[in-house]
Amino acid sequence: MNKTYATPRQRQPELEHDLARSPALGYEPPEEAGWVRCLAHGYPSSLARWHCHDEYELHLITHTSGKAFVGDWIGPFGPGHLVLCGPRLPHNWISLDTPAGGVEARDLVIQFRHDPVEQAAQGIPELAEVRPLLERARRGVEFFGLSERAEAHWARVKSTHGLRRLAAFCDFLADLADCTDYRLLSSVQMQGAEGDAEVDSINAIVNRITDNVAEPIHMADVAAGLGMSESRFSRFFRKATGNSFTDFVNRVRINNACHLLMQTDHYVTDICYQVGFNNVANFNRRFLEIKGMTPTEFRRQSERRFGGQA
């Protein structure tokens, strides 16, 4: 296992701007990119980092396997892994089986902005079908069973321009909107924050929780660190993430438990304490509330879908 790549949770997500999008890194030249922008790159790459941006990002992995980070979610990925991330949702993919010379092609990406599709949907009823998909993307959506079609879709979008590109991309969106085999990933919905300062504050809180998942964390301490009363912080946090602080911490811990259930053979009782719960009964109760199944059943299902331990 390659251990040379630092876990991205140890720093703030980098906010990516157009000035950093050089064709030398795999971006299309500005004069060729319209509303829908294509990108392809290998690994390692300076583009593979803990970052976010204002566009939606549709991300397909074609080679290698490793750990994916989407908001507060951590999980395995391999070839065919297809995820749609919403605006300002931090993300990264870290390959753990990269050959010594790296891989030339790993990521096929499409980026697009929200405003054009929202404005068009107001006048074109057919485009309104995509709104539920974009709403789900705020938390990150992983799709299953679409990898081969997704790669063909990406190639068609990449090879066309103008109206033909728009048509090819809408065909891709239609498949994603129709897909019923998917899962939502992150507990964080970054759209609630207003401006870079609030986004940075939420990211700092998320990083603090996810970096120290097994340690007790109290809302009063976090609020005091931001110079807020508990009631003001509670409103701020719910607006930015869609969760109460307690619910969010529980979701982060359960997400980490899911990762351990998929990636290790640790006993459920051990995982309970590794992710910060202080008794097994409470852990099982919260897991059932959030995932709709017991930890043992989740492990069985993950073995069927993902092939057991990575």
XYZ file of C-alpha atoms in Angstrom:
310
model
C 0.000 0.000 0.000
C 1.359 3.367 -1.004
C 1.492 5.587 2.086
C 3.132 8.631 0.571
C -0.094 10.623 0.155
C -1.205 12.689 3.139
C -4.804 12.415 4.269
C -6.586 15.543 2.982
C -8.501 15.967 6.233
C -5.441 17.623 7.737
C -6.011 20.923 5.916
C -8.714 23.198 4.609
C -10.160 22.325 1.190
C -8.627 24.523 -1.480
C -11.137 26.683 -3.348
C -10.396 26.243 -7.036
C -10.719 29.243 -9.355
C -10.529 29.588 -13.137
C -7.039 31.067 -12.965
C -5.704 27.689 -11.783
C -7.319 25.773 -14.638
C -4.430 25.537 -17.050
C -4.679 23.434 -20.246
C -1.291 22.025 -19.244
C -3.080 20.212 -16.401
C -5.756 18.714 -18.643
C -8.372 21.503 -18.779
C -9.867 22.560 -22.073
C -8.664 25.954 -23.356
C -11.009 28.774 -22.240
C -12.068 29.481 -25.828
C -13.282 25.868 -26.219
C -15.061 25.483 -22.892
C -18.618 26.727 -22.626
C -21.150 25.860 -19.932
C -20.008 22.217 -19.960
C -16.293 21.714 -19.390
C -14.440 18.398 -19.757
C -11.253 17.399 -17.957
C -9.110 14.260 -17.935
C -5.985 13.554 -15.906
C -3.862 10.786 -14.421
C -2.483 10.112 -10.953
C -0.507 11.418 -9.131
C -1.573 14.899 -10.234
C -1.606 18.353 -8.699
C -5.345 18.310 -9.433
C -5.881 15.396 -7.036
C -6.176 17.300 -3.781
C -8.713 18.175 -1.077
C -10.566 21.006 -2.794
C -13.926 22.458 -3.799
C -15.281 24.822 -6.455
C -18.433 26.632 -7.546
C -19.346 24.110 -10.257
C -21.001 20.719 -10.071
C -18.481 17.991 -10.813
C -19.301 14.635 -12.387
C -16.333 12.388 -11.684
C -15.601 8.945 -13.171
C -12.614 6.848 -12.067
C -11.277 4.553 -14.808
C -8.132 3.071 -13.203
C -6.722 2.253 -9.724
C -8.508 1.926 -6.406
C -8.255 3.643 -3.052
C -10.171 5.969 -0.728
C -12.662 8.631 -1.764
C -13.395 11.728 0.334
C -16.645 13.590 -0.364
C -17.658 16.087 2.310
C -17.609 14.116 5.545
C -17.854 10.739 3.756
C -14.928 8.341 3.388
C -15.238 5.157 1.371
C -13.592 2.854 -1.156
C -13.425 3.429 -4.893
C -12.293 1.455 -7.909
C -12.644 1.589 -11.694
C -16.197 2.566 -12.602
C -16.715 4.713 -9.493
C -19.079 7.508 -10.607
C -19.944 10.474 -8.344
C -21.714 13.802 -8.823
C -20.560 16.500 -6.355
C -22.493 19.731 -5.838
C -20.996 23.241 -5.669
C -18.583 23.897 -2.788
C -18.696 20.249 -1.644
C -15.066 19.323 -0.839
C -13.782 16.137 -2.461
C -10.702 14.111 -3.328
C -9.737 10.638 -4.528
C -6.512 9.032 -3.268
C -5.253 5.950 -5.129
C -3.553 3.350 -2.957
C -2.412 0.884 -5.646
C -0.679 3.240 -8.090
C 2.289 1.700 -9.965
C 5.712 3.300 -9.531
C 5.362 5.475 -12.619
C 1.795 6.507 -11.862
C -1.109 6.121 -14.278
C -1.632 8.287 -17.346
C -5.437 8.251 -17.172
C -7.515 7.891 -14.000
C -10.125 10.675 -13.867
C -12.756 11.666 -16.433
C -14.490 14.838 -15.239
C -17.303 17.113 -16.370
C -17.921 20.446 -14.628
C -20.937 22.742 -15.076
C -22.518 25.680 -13.258
C -25.924 25.793 -11.614
C -27.357 29.109 -12.828
C -27.635 28.297 -16.555
C -29.552 25.052 -15.987
C -31.803 26.648 -13.356
C -32.625 29.610 -15.596
C -33.261 27.345 -18.580
C -35.506 25.044 -16.522
C -37.835 27.974 -15.826
C -38.653 28.216 -19.511
C -38.083 24.631 -20.645
C -40.238 22.219 -18.592
C -38.240 19.169 -19.686
C -35.126 20.494 -17.943
C -36.996 20.626 -14.634
C -36.541 16.838 -14.467
C -32.927 17.388 -13.489
C -33.680 19.476 -10.376
C -34.035 16.528 -7.946
C -30.691 15.180 -9.184
C -28.974 18.514 -8.572
C -30.523 18.750 -5.117
C -29.118 15.313 -4.223
C -25.712 16.398 -5.540
C -25.352 18.806 -2.607
C -24.390 15.764 -0.529
C -22.606 13.895 -3.320
C -24.277 11.052 -5.214
C -22.591 7.755 -6.086
C -24.212 5.907 -9.013
C -24.103 2.162 -9.608
C -24.401 0.235 -12.851
C -23.590 3.191 -15.127
C -19.804 3.019 -15.474
C -19.580 1.768 -19.082
C -22.320 4.090 -20.309
C -20.782 6.956 -18.330
C -17.428 6.565 -20.068
C -19.147 6.520 -23.474
C -21.196 9.590 -22.499
C -18.049 11.431 -21.414
C -16.301 10.613 -24.710
C -19.254 11.972 -26.709
C -19.367 15.179 -24.677
C -15.601 15.621 -24.981
C -15.594 15.100 -28.761
C -18.313 17.654 -29.492
C -18.782 21.406 -29.147
C -21.591 23.933 -29.180
C -25.130 22.637 -29.530
C -24.000 19.047 -30.109
C -22.073 19.090 -26.824
C -25.126 20.436 -25.023
C -27.250 17.651 -26.520
C -24.718 14.970 -25.553
C -24.493 16.325 -22.025
C -28.285 16.461 -21.600
C -28.407 12.806 -22.675
C -25.877 12.036 -19.927
C -27.908 14.018 -17.370
C -31.061 12.132 -18.358
C -29.406 8.793 -17.558
C -28.245 10.112 -14.187
C -31.674 11.552 -13.367
C -33.331 8.222 -14.252
C -30.868 6.120 -12.224
C -32.485 4.615 -9.119
C -29.440 2.650 -7.932
C -27.499 5.337 -6.087
C -26.542 6.468 -2.599
C -26.066 9.852 -0.979
C -22.627 10.297 0.538
C -21.969 13.340 2.719
C -23.904 14.709 5.667
C -22.694 18.212 4.743
C -24.657 20.511 2.429
C -22.373 23.463 1.788
C -25.019 25.537 -0.028
C -26.352 26.826 3.268
C -23.243 28.925 3.971
C -23.136 32.478 2.671
C -19.753 33.672 1.464
C -16.225 32.344 1.785
C -15.889 33.191 5.490
C -18.857 31.041 6.491
C -17.759 28.221 4.190
C -14.312 28.319 5.805
C -15.874 28.182 9.279
C -17.999 25.166 8.379
C -15.015 23.430 6.778
C -12.949 24.025 9.917
C -15.685 22.487 12.076
C -16.098 19.521 9.743
C -12.342 18.947 9.712
C -12.175 19.144 13.502
C -14.918 16.550 13.873
C -13.633 14.165 11.213
C -9.995 14.419 12.332
C -10.912 13.508 15.907
C -13.909 11.266 15.439
C -13.262 9.129 18.536
C -12.802 12.076 20.884
C -15.639 13.825 22.755
C -16.643 17.114 21.153
C -19.085 19.564 22.709
C -21.116 22.202 20.916
C -20.378 24.750 23.648
C -16.633 24.480 22.979
C -17.046 24.821 19.211
C -19.403 27.786 19.598
C -17.002 29.509 21.968
C -14.179 29.018 19.473
C -16.202 30.956 16.897
C -17.215 33.626 19.383
C -20.882 32.599 19.233
C -23.502 31.727 21.786
C -24.727 28.132 21.647
C -28.123 29.190 20.274
C -26.594 31.326 17.526
C -24.108 28.610 16.617
C -26.905 26.017 16.532
C -28.856 28.115 13.982
C -25.707 28.814 11.942
C -24.692 25.159 11.833
C -28.145 23.855 10.900
C -28.465 26.426 8.115
C -25.076 25.483 6.664
C -25.299 21.688 6.916
C -28.972 20.801 7.185
C -28.268 19.011 10.469
C -28.216 19.820 14.145
C -24.705 19.667 15.597
C -25.443 16.452 17.516
C -27.009 14.770 14.489
C -24.060 15.783 12.358
C -21.507 14.348 14.801
C -23.495 11.116 14.946
C -23.602 10.946 11.143
C -19.862 11.478 10.861
C -19.247 8.722 13.389
C -21.639 6.335 11.665
C -20.015 7.097 8.296
C -16.639 6.221 9.780
C -18.144 3.061 11.239
C -19.396 2.135 7.752
C -15.874 2.569 6.405
C -14.462 0.261 9.103
C -17.227 -2.281 8.531
C -16.406 -2.358 4.814
C -12.629 -2.202 5.085
C -11.735 -4.240 8.189
C -12.760 -7.380 10.025
C -12.945 -5.590 13.393
C -15.753 -6.663 15.690
C -18.798 -4.387 15.739
C -18.249 -3.764 19.462
C -14.687 -2.572 18.787
C -15.809 -0.297 15.947
C -18.389 1.252 18.272
C -15.654 2.657 20.517
C -13.240 3.439 17.662
C -15.715 5.950 16.201
C -16.546 7.694 19.468
C -19.639 6.011 20.912
C -19.423 5.067 24.582
C -21.868 2.162 24.572
C -22.900 -0.447 22.034
C -26.653 -0.052 22.504
C -26.521 3.656 21.571
C -24.240 2.885 18.612
C -26.630 0.232 17.268
C -29.619 2.531 17.762
C -27.998 5.473 15.928
C -26.723 3.204 13.152
C -30.224 1.841 12.565
C -31.718 5.355 12.537
C -29.213 6.674 9.986
C -28.607 3.645 7.756
C -31.898 1.786 8.150
C -30.156 -1.447 9.097
C -27.907 -2.887 11.776
C -24.098 -2.718 11.522
C -23.988 -6.474 10.895
C -26.477 -6.253 8.046
C -24.580 -3.289 6.572
C -21.404 -5.385 6.540
C -23.189 -8.226 4.770
C -24.610 -5.886 2.144
C -21.268 -4.162 1.552
C -19.616 -7.537 1.015
C -22.184 -8.367 -1.653
C -21.870 -4.976 -3.404
C -18.196 -4.116 -2.961
C -16.607 -7.537 -2.624
C -15.648 -7.370 1.049
C -12.435 -5.887 2.435
C -10.394 -3.706 0.115
